[in-house]
Short mmCIF file of C-alpha atoms in Angstrom, two decimals:
data_model
loop_
_atom_site.label_atom_id
_atom_site.label_comp_id
_atom_site.label_asym_id
_atom_site.label_seq_id
_atom_site.Cartn_x
_atom_site.Cartn_y
_atom_site.Cartn_z
CA UNK A 6 -94.41 15.74 -50.23
CA UNK A 7 -93.52 13.28 -47.58
CA UNK A 8 -93.51 13.72 -44.16
CA UNK A 9 -90.52 14.82 -43.53
CA UNK A 10 -90.28 16.40 -39.59
CA UNK A 11 -87.67 18.30 -38.65
CA UNK A 12 -85.52 15.77 -36.52
CA UNK A 13 -85.49 14.07 -38.68
CA UNK A 14 -83.36 15.54 -41.25
CA UNK A 15 -80.56 15.98 -38.84
CA UNK A 16 -80.71 11.88 -39.18
CA UNK A 17 -80.53 11.43 -42.67
CA UNK A 18 -78.57 14.24 -42.74
CA UNK A 19 -75.97 12.43 -40.37
CA UNK A 20 -76.44 9.27 -41.85
CA UNK A 21 -75.42 10.29 -45.11
CA UNK A 22 -72.09 12.53 -44.28
CA UNK A 23 -71.59 9.28 -42.32
CA UNK A 24 -71.73 6.64 -45.50
CA UNK A 25 -70.12 9.52 -47.38
CA UNK A 26 -67.01 9.92 -44.69
CA UNK A 27 -66.74 5.62 -44.47
CA UNK A 28 -66.16 5.87 -48.09
CA UNK A 29 -63.12 8.21 -47.81
CA UNK A 30 -61.70 7.07 -45.07
CA UNK A 31 -61.00 3.24 -46.56
CA UNK A 32 -60.51 4.41 -49.69
CA UNK A 33 -57.52 5.39 -48.36
CA UNK A 34 -56.87 2.52 -46.35
CA UNK A 35 -58.96 2.90 -43.24
CA UNK A 36 -61.63 0.95 -42.70
CA UNK A 37 -63.79 2.39 -40.12
CA UNK A 38 -67.13 0.70 -38.21
CA UNK A 39 -70.39 3.38 -36.49
CA UNK A 40 -71.72 4.33 -33.36
CA UNK A 41 -68.23 2.57 -31.39
CA UNK A 42 -68.50 2.65 -27.77
CA UNK A 43 -65.76 3.41 -25.53
CA UNK A 44 -63.91 2.61 -22.85
CA UNK A 45 -65.93 6.01 -21.12
CA UNK A 46 -68.73 5.21 -22.58
CA UNK A 47 -68.56 7.97 -25.03
CA UNK A 48 -69.53 6.73 -28.35
CA UNK A 49 -67.88 7.74 -31.47
CA UNK A 50 -69.38 8.25 -34.67
CA UNK A 51 -66.80 6.63 -37.12
CA UNK A 52 -63.57 4.54 -35.33
CA UNK A 53 -61.54 3.51 -37.93
CA UNK A 54 -57.61 1.43 -38.29
CA UNK A 55 -54.95 2.11 -40.32
CA UNK A 56 -52.67 -0.46 -42.28
CA UNK A 57 -49.64 0.34 -39.99
CA UNK A 58 -52.76 0.31 -37.65
CA UNK A 59 -53.00 3.30 -36.67
CA UNK A 60 -56.47 4.86 -35.29
CA UNK A 61 -58.49 7.30 -36.34
CA UNK A 62 -62.03 9.09 -35.37
CA UNK A 63 -64.55 10.64 -36.74
CA UNK A 64 -67.33 12.94 -35.23
CA UNK A 65 -69.58 14.16 -37.22
CA UNK A 66 -72.05 17.00 -36.96
CA UNK A 67 -74.86 17.57 -39.24
CA UNK A 68 -75.52 21.54 -39.05
CA UNK A 69 -74.14 24.67 -36.45
CA UNK A 70 -76.61 23.25 -34.28
CA UNK A 71 -75.09 19.89 -33.33
CA UNK A 72 -71.60 20.75 -33.32
CA UNK A 73 -72.49 23.28 -30.13
CA UNK A 74 -74.95 20.81 -28.43
CA UNK A 75 -72.52 18.70 -28.27
CA UNK A 76 -68.60 19.04 -26.45
CA UNK A 77 -68.40 15.44 -25.56
CA UNK A 78 -65.85 15.07 -28.59
CA UNK A 79 -62.84 16.00 -26.69
CA UNK A 80 -63.28 13.37 -24.35
CA UNK A 81 -62.99 10.64 -27.65
CA UNK A 82 -59.16 12.41 -28.09
CA UNK A 83 -58.43 9.95 -25.96
CA UNK A 84 -59.28 6.85 -27.83
CA UNK A 85 -57.32 7.24 -30.46
CA UNK A 86 -54.78 9.08 -32.57
CA UNK A 87 -56.49 11.42 -34.96
CA UNK A 88 -59.64 13.34 -34.21
CA UNK A 89 -61.66 14.50 -37.98
CA UNK A 90 -64.95 16.17 -37.71
CA UNK A 91 -66.89 15.59 -40.76
CA UNK A 92 -69.64 18.19 -41.57
CA UNK A 93 -71.48 19.12 -44.88
CA UNK A 94 -70.34 21.56 -47.99
CA UNK A 95 -72.47 23.85 -46.08
CA UNK A 96 -71.31 23.80 -42.76
CA UNK A 97 -69.05 26.63 -41.38
CA UNK A 98 -65.31 25.81 -41.44
CA UNK A 99 -64.10 28.57 -38.65
CA UNK A 100 -66.18 26.72 -36.03
CA UNK A 101 -63.99 23.51 -35.98
CA UNK A 102 -61.32 23.21 -33.74
CA UNK A 103 -57.85 23.66 -34.83
CA UNK A 104 -57.04 20.78 -32.71
CA UNK A 105 -58.83 18.41 -35.12
CA UNK A 106 -58.40 17.44 -38.72
CA UNK A 107 -62.18 18.06 -41.58
CA UNK A 108 -63.71 16.29 -43.56
CA UNK A 109 -66.43 17.24 -45.70
CA UNK A 110 -68.31 14.70 -46.85
CA UNK A 111 -72.22 13.98 -48.86
CA UNK A 112 -73.80 10.76 -48.91
CA UNK A 113 -71.40 9.65 -51.99
CA UNK A 114 -67.99 10.63 -51.12
CA UNK A 115 -65.83 12.40 -49.50
CA UNK A 116 -62.68 15.15 -49.28
CA UNK A 117 -60.00 15.38 -46.42
CA UNK A 118 -60.22 19.13 -46.19
CA UNK A 119 -57.49 20.26 -43.33
CA UNK A 120 -55.22 16.42 -42.36
CA UNK A 121 -55.94 16.22 -38.36
CA UNK A 122 -52.40 16.55 -35.85
CA UNK A 123 -51.67 13.45 -34.92
CA UNK A 124 -50.94 12.64 -30.89
CA UNK A 125 -50.06 9.35 -30.23
CA UNK A 126 -52.33 6.96 -28.54
CA UNK A 127 -49.45 4.91 -25.56
CA UNK A 128 -49.30 0.90 -26.72
CA UNK A 129 -51.51 -0.71 -23.96
CA UNK A 130 -55.30 1.37 -24.82
CA UNK A 131 -53.92 1.07 -28.78
CA UNK A 132 -53.56 -1.98 -28.18
CA UNK A 133 -57.73 -2.37 -25.43
CA UNK A 134 -58.47 -0.47 -28.61
CA UNK A 135 -58.55 -2.13 -31.26
CA UNK A 136 -59.53 -4.69 -29.69
CA UNK A 137 -62.02 -3.46 -28.99
CA UNK A 138 -62.86 -2.69 -32.50
CA UNK A 139 -61.80 -5.79 -33.57
CA UNK A 140 -64.71 -7.85 -31.26
CA UNK A 141 -67.42 -5.19 -31.99
CA UNK A 142 -67.30 -5.51 -36.19
CA UNK A 143 -67.24 -9.04 -36.81
CA UNK A 144 -70.27 -9.31 -34.60
CA UNK A 145 -71.40 -6.54 -36.56
CA UNK A 146 -70.60 -8.95 -39.52
CA UNK A 147 -72.34 -12.01 -38.54
CA UNK A 148 -75.19 -10.22 -37.25
CA UNK A 149 -75.56 -8.87 -41.08
CA UNK A 150 -74.38 -12.83 -42.50
CA UNK A 151 -76.78 -13.99 -40.66
CA UNK A 152 -80.57 -12.99 -39.96
CA UNK A 153 -80.96 -15.72 -37.38
CA UNK A 154 -79.49 -15.59 -34.52
CA UNK A 155 -78.95 -13.46 -31.96
CA UNK A 156 -76.03 -11.93 -30.04
CA UNK A 157 -75.14 -13.30 -26.90
CA UNK A 158 -74.30 -10.42 -23.37
CA UNK A 159 -71.18 -10.40 -23.14
CA UNK A 160 -68.95 -7.18 -22.52
CA UNK A 161 -69.21 -5.53 -26.21
CA UNK A 162 -71.41 -2.70 -24.64
CA UNK A 163 -72.80 -0.66 -28.33
CA UNK A 164 -76.00 -2.21 -29.34
CA UNK A 165 -75.17 -4.35 -32.27
CA UNK A 166 -78.15 -4.59 -34.02
CA UNK B 10 -85.32 -33.50 -57.91
CA UNK B 11 -82.82 -30.56 -57.05
CA UNK B 12 -80.21 -30.35 -59.54
CA UNK B 13 -78.05 -30.98 -56.84
CA UNK B 14 -73.86 -31.91 -57.60
CA UNK B 15 -71.47 -33.33 -56.84
CA UNK B 16 -69.19 -30.72 -55.95
CA UNK B 17 -71.91 -28.40 -54.48
CA UNK B 18 -72.69 -30.76 -51.58
CA UNK B 19 -69.08 -30.90 -49.88
CA UNK B 20 -69.26 -26.45 -50.30
CA UNK B 21 -73.17 -26.24 -48.95
CA UNK B 22 -72.66 -29.02 -45.75
CA UNK B 23 -69.27 -26.40 -45.01
CA UNK B 24 -71.16 -23.35 -45.04
CA UNK B 25 -73.68 -24.93 -43.04
CA UNK B 26 -71.32 -26.25 -40.18
CA UNK B 27 -69.41 -22.46 -40.99
CA UNK B 28 -72.35 -20.46 -39.68
CA UNK B 29 -73.45 -23.50 -36.89
CA UNK B 30 -70.11 -23.24 -35.14
CA UNK B 31 -70.23 -19.46 -36.22
CA UNK B 32 -72.76 -18.99 -33.74
CA UNK B 33 -71.42 -20.93 -30.95
CA UNK B 34 -68.15 -19.23 -30.95
CA UNK B 35 -70.07 -16.37 -30.76
CA UNK B 36 -72.66 -17.55 -27.76
CA UNK B 37 -69.00 -18.52 -26.12
CA UNK B 38 -67.19 -14.79 -26.52
CA UNK B 39 -65.67 -15.21 -29.37
CA UNK B 40 -66.69 -13.19 -32.62
CA UNK B 41 -64.74 -14.10 -35.90
CA UNK B 42 -64.48 -13.54 -39.30
CA UNK B 43 -64.60 -16.30 -42.21
CA UNK B 44 -61.76 -16.66 -44.69
CA UNK B 45 -59.00 -15.00 -42.73
CA UNK B 46 -55.81 -14.37 -44.89
CA UNK B 47 -52.32 -15.07 -42.97
CA UNK B 48 -49.02 -13.29 -43.31
CA UNK B 49 -48.14 -16.70 -44.56
CA UNK B 50 -50.77 -17.18 -47.02
CA UNK B 51 -52.31 -19.36 -46.31
CA UNK B 52 -56.79 -19.22 -45.49
CA UNK B 53 -58.24 -19.85 -42.24
CA UNK B 54 -61.87 -21.61 -42.52
CA UNK B 55 -62.50 -18.93 -39.24
CA UNK B 56 -60.26 -16.85 -37.15
CA UNK B 57 -62.30 -15.67 -33.78
CA UNK B 58 -61.11 -13.43 -31.17
CA UNK B 59 -62.44 -13.21 -27.16
CA UNK B 60 -62.61 -10.85 -24.35
CA UNK B 61 -59.20 -10.59 -23.85
CA UNK B 62 -57.62 -10.79 -26.80
CA UNK B 63 -57.20 -14.55 -27.62
CA UNK B 64 -57.39 -15.86 -30.47
CA UNK B 65 -58.93 -18.89 -31.72
CA UNK B 66 -59.02 -20.48 -35.35
CA UNK B 67 -61.56 -23.02 -36.89
CA UNK B 68 -61.06 -25.45 -39.78
CA UNK B 69 -63.66 -27.05 -40.76
CA UNK B 70 -64.71 -30.35 -42.88
CA UNK B 71 -67.10 -31.37 -45.18
CA UNK B 72 -66.19 -35.09 -45.13
CA UNK B 73 -63.66 -37.28 -44.44
CA UNK B 74 -62.25 -36.86 -47.71
CA UNK B 75 -61.45 -33.27 -47.41
CA UNK B 76 -59.88 -34.20 -44.03
CA UNK B 77 -57.53 -36.86 -46.12
CA UNK B 78 -57.10 -34.18 -48.99
CA UNK B 79 -56.11 -31.20 -46.85
CA UNK B 80 -53.08 -30.96 -44.14
CA UNK B 81 -52.57 -27.33 -43.88
CA UNK B 82 -53.61 -26.43 -41.16
CA UNK B 83 -50.53 -26.43 -39.44
CA UNK B 84 -49.85 -23.83 -40.88
CA UNK B 85 -53.00 -22.27 -39.67
CA UNK B 86 -50.94 -22.49 -35.83
CA UNK B 87 -48.59 -19.88 -36.06
CA UNK B 88 -51.34 -17.22 -35.62
CA UNK B 89 -53.49 -18.87 -33.08
CA UNK B 90 -53.65 -19.17 -29.41
CA UNK B 91 -55.67 -22.70 -30.22
CA UNK B 92 -56.82 -24.27 -33.45
CA UNK B 93 -60.26 -26.42 -33.10
CA UNK B 94 -61.62 -28.85 -35.69
CA UNK B 95 -65.45 -28.35 -36.81
CA UNK B 96 -66.88 -31.10 -38.56
CA UNK B 97 -70.94 -32.38 -38.49
CA UNK B 98 -71.48 -35.23 -36.39
CA UNK B 99 -71.28 -38.19 -38.48
CA UNK B 100 -67.67 -37.56 -39.49
CA UNK B 101 -65.25 -40.07 -37.40
CA UNK B 102 -63.90 -38.36 -34.09
CA UNK B 103 -60.77 -40.22 -33.90
CA UNK B 104 -59.38 -38.70 -37.62
CA UNK B 105 -59.58 -35.39 -34.88
CA UNK B 106 -55.36 -34.83 -34.32
CA UNK B 107 -54.92 -34.84 -30.62
CA UNK B 108 -53.45 -30.59 -30.75
CA UNK B 109 -56.25 -29.72 -31.56
CA UNK B 110 -60.15 -29.06 -30.71
CA UNK B 111 -62.92 -30.02 -32.36
CA UNK B 112 -66.50 -29.18 -32.52
CA UNK B 113 -69.51 -31.01 -33.94
CA UNK B 114 -71.92 -28.60 -35.83
CA UNK B 115 -74.74 -28.53 -38.09
CA UNK B 116 -77.04 -25.03 -39.77
CA UNK B 117 -78.09 -23.68 -36.22
CA UNK B 118 -75.91 -24.42 -33.56
CA UNK B 119 -72.85 -26.79 -32.42
CA UNK B 120 -70.76 -27.83 -29.23
CA UNK B 121 -67.98 -28.31 -28.40
CA UNK B 122 -66.25 -31.62 -27.43
CA UNK B 123 -62.90 -31.20 -26.56
CA UNK B 124 -61.34 -27.93 -25.63
CA UNK B 125 -58.59 -26.79 -27.72
CA UNK B 126 -55.13 -26.88 -26.17
CA UNK B 127 -53.94 -23.70 -25.67
CA UNK B 128 -50.54 -22.26 -27.23
CA UNK B 129 -49.54 -18.66 -27.06
CA UNK B 130 -48.84 -15.98 -29.45
CA UNK B 131 -45.78 -14.29 -28.73
CA UNK B 132 -46.98 -10.14 -27.97
CA UNK B 133 -45.65 -9.30 -32.11
CA UNK B 134 -47.32 -12.07 -33.50
CA UNK B 135 -50.80 -11.61 -31.35
CA UNK B 136 -50.85 -7.45 -32.69
CA UNK B 137 -50.18 -8.33 -35.71
CA UNK B 138 -53.05 -11.00 -36.25
CA UNK B 139 -55.85 -8.44 -34.29
CA UNK B 140 -54.42 -5.67 -36.72
CA UNK B 141 -55.05 -7.87 -39.91
CA UNK B 142 -58.77 -9.61 -38.01
CA UNK B 143 -59.71 -5.31 -37.30
CA UNK B 144 -59.26 -4.12 -40.34
CA UNK B 145 -60.37 -7.29 -42.37
CA UNK B 146 -63.75 -7.13 -40.46
CA UNK B 147 -64.85 -3.58 -40.65
CA UNK B 148 -63.42 -4.19 -44.60
CA UNK B 149 -66.18 -6.81 -45.30
CA UNK B 150 -68.96 -4.77 -42.44
CA UNK B 151 -68.41 -1.62 -44.97
CA UNK B 152 -68.64 -3.22 -47.75
CA UNK B 153 -72.30 -5.25 -46.42
CA UNK B 154 -73.84 -1.76 -45.50
CA UNK B 155 -72.57 -0.20 -48.34
CA UNK B 156 -73.99 -1.55 -51.84
CA UNK B 157 -72.32 1.16 -53.61
CA UNK B 158 -69.34 0.92 -52.06
CA UNK B 159 -66.24 -0.61 -53.76
CA UNK B 160 -62.66 -1.33 -51.98
CA UNK B 161 -60.34 0.10 -52.28
CA UNK B 162 -56.74 -1.83 -52.75
CA UNK B 163 -54.18 -1.95 -50.34
CA UNK B 164 -52.50 -4.25 -48.38
CA UNK B 165 -55.80 -6.66 -47.12
CA UNK B 166 -55.16 -10.32 -49.09
CA UNK B 167 -58.80 -11.44 -48.44
CA UNK B 168 -61.18 -11.38 -51.51
CA UNK B 169 -63.51 -8.48 -50.07
CA UNK B 170 -67.29 -10.03 -51.08
#
């Protein structure tokens, strides 16, 4: 038996849901980055931008306990047009708040069970979130492509590793 | 001796200059993506976005011949605030057009020899270029992080491999 502690399982579960959700979103034309720190210092699990510039964020929940212990998701809503929860197939769907969407995902793919209601960002906020997203994605891409590179200190608050 | 054909050498040279230039730009707070296709179907060697959202593009030239055989760089200027040539240390600097900047780079780092004059994009164009940049960087990042993923067909015109 592998030595898998109780702390590791939820993390692995969350990573699996994240991968399946990113694949689904890409199929829908939304390319995402993980763990994007917002201006309010909250960190969105996934932030994605669609063809028309609309911003869709995802909150991943690996378990009921994970859902109940974390009420920070409301603070993401000020930074996106739509917010969706992504959970595993065994998660009780009635827990998902009605003003958000729902994705069921595993490590390989996912499905949109319920569309999220849209609340459009004001242009200045959209511009700021898009800029943050663009620079974070490019910084991580450079980091992935150039193992000898060390990111410089600047206003990006997310860890780049 | 390795079997290095005459066609491969300039490509390798360009890749080296590209890497050093990306590192330099990151140090300056500009995170870049390579080979970004623009709305006019030209492909910028490097496009980067700075902290305030300004867009800086780089045209890499591996040799005098490469420079003389390609006059497409003027068409990039409509999509960025500044355009800079990046070349190796042996490139004759007097060939670089005065309305552009100059970077000298090798595979490990680079230096800004001459700042590029700035011509500010109009907001609608900046918004469109930033959106394209953001989605391309995120799509490539997902591709790099998830080897099992196949990017969907959409409006992104750049190759994602």
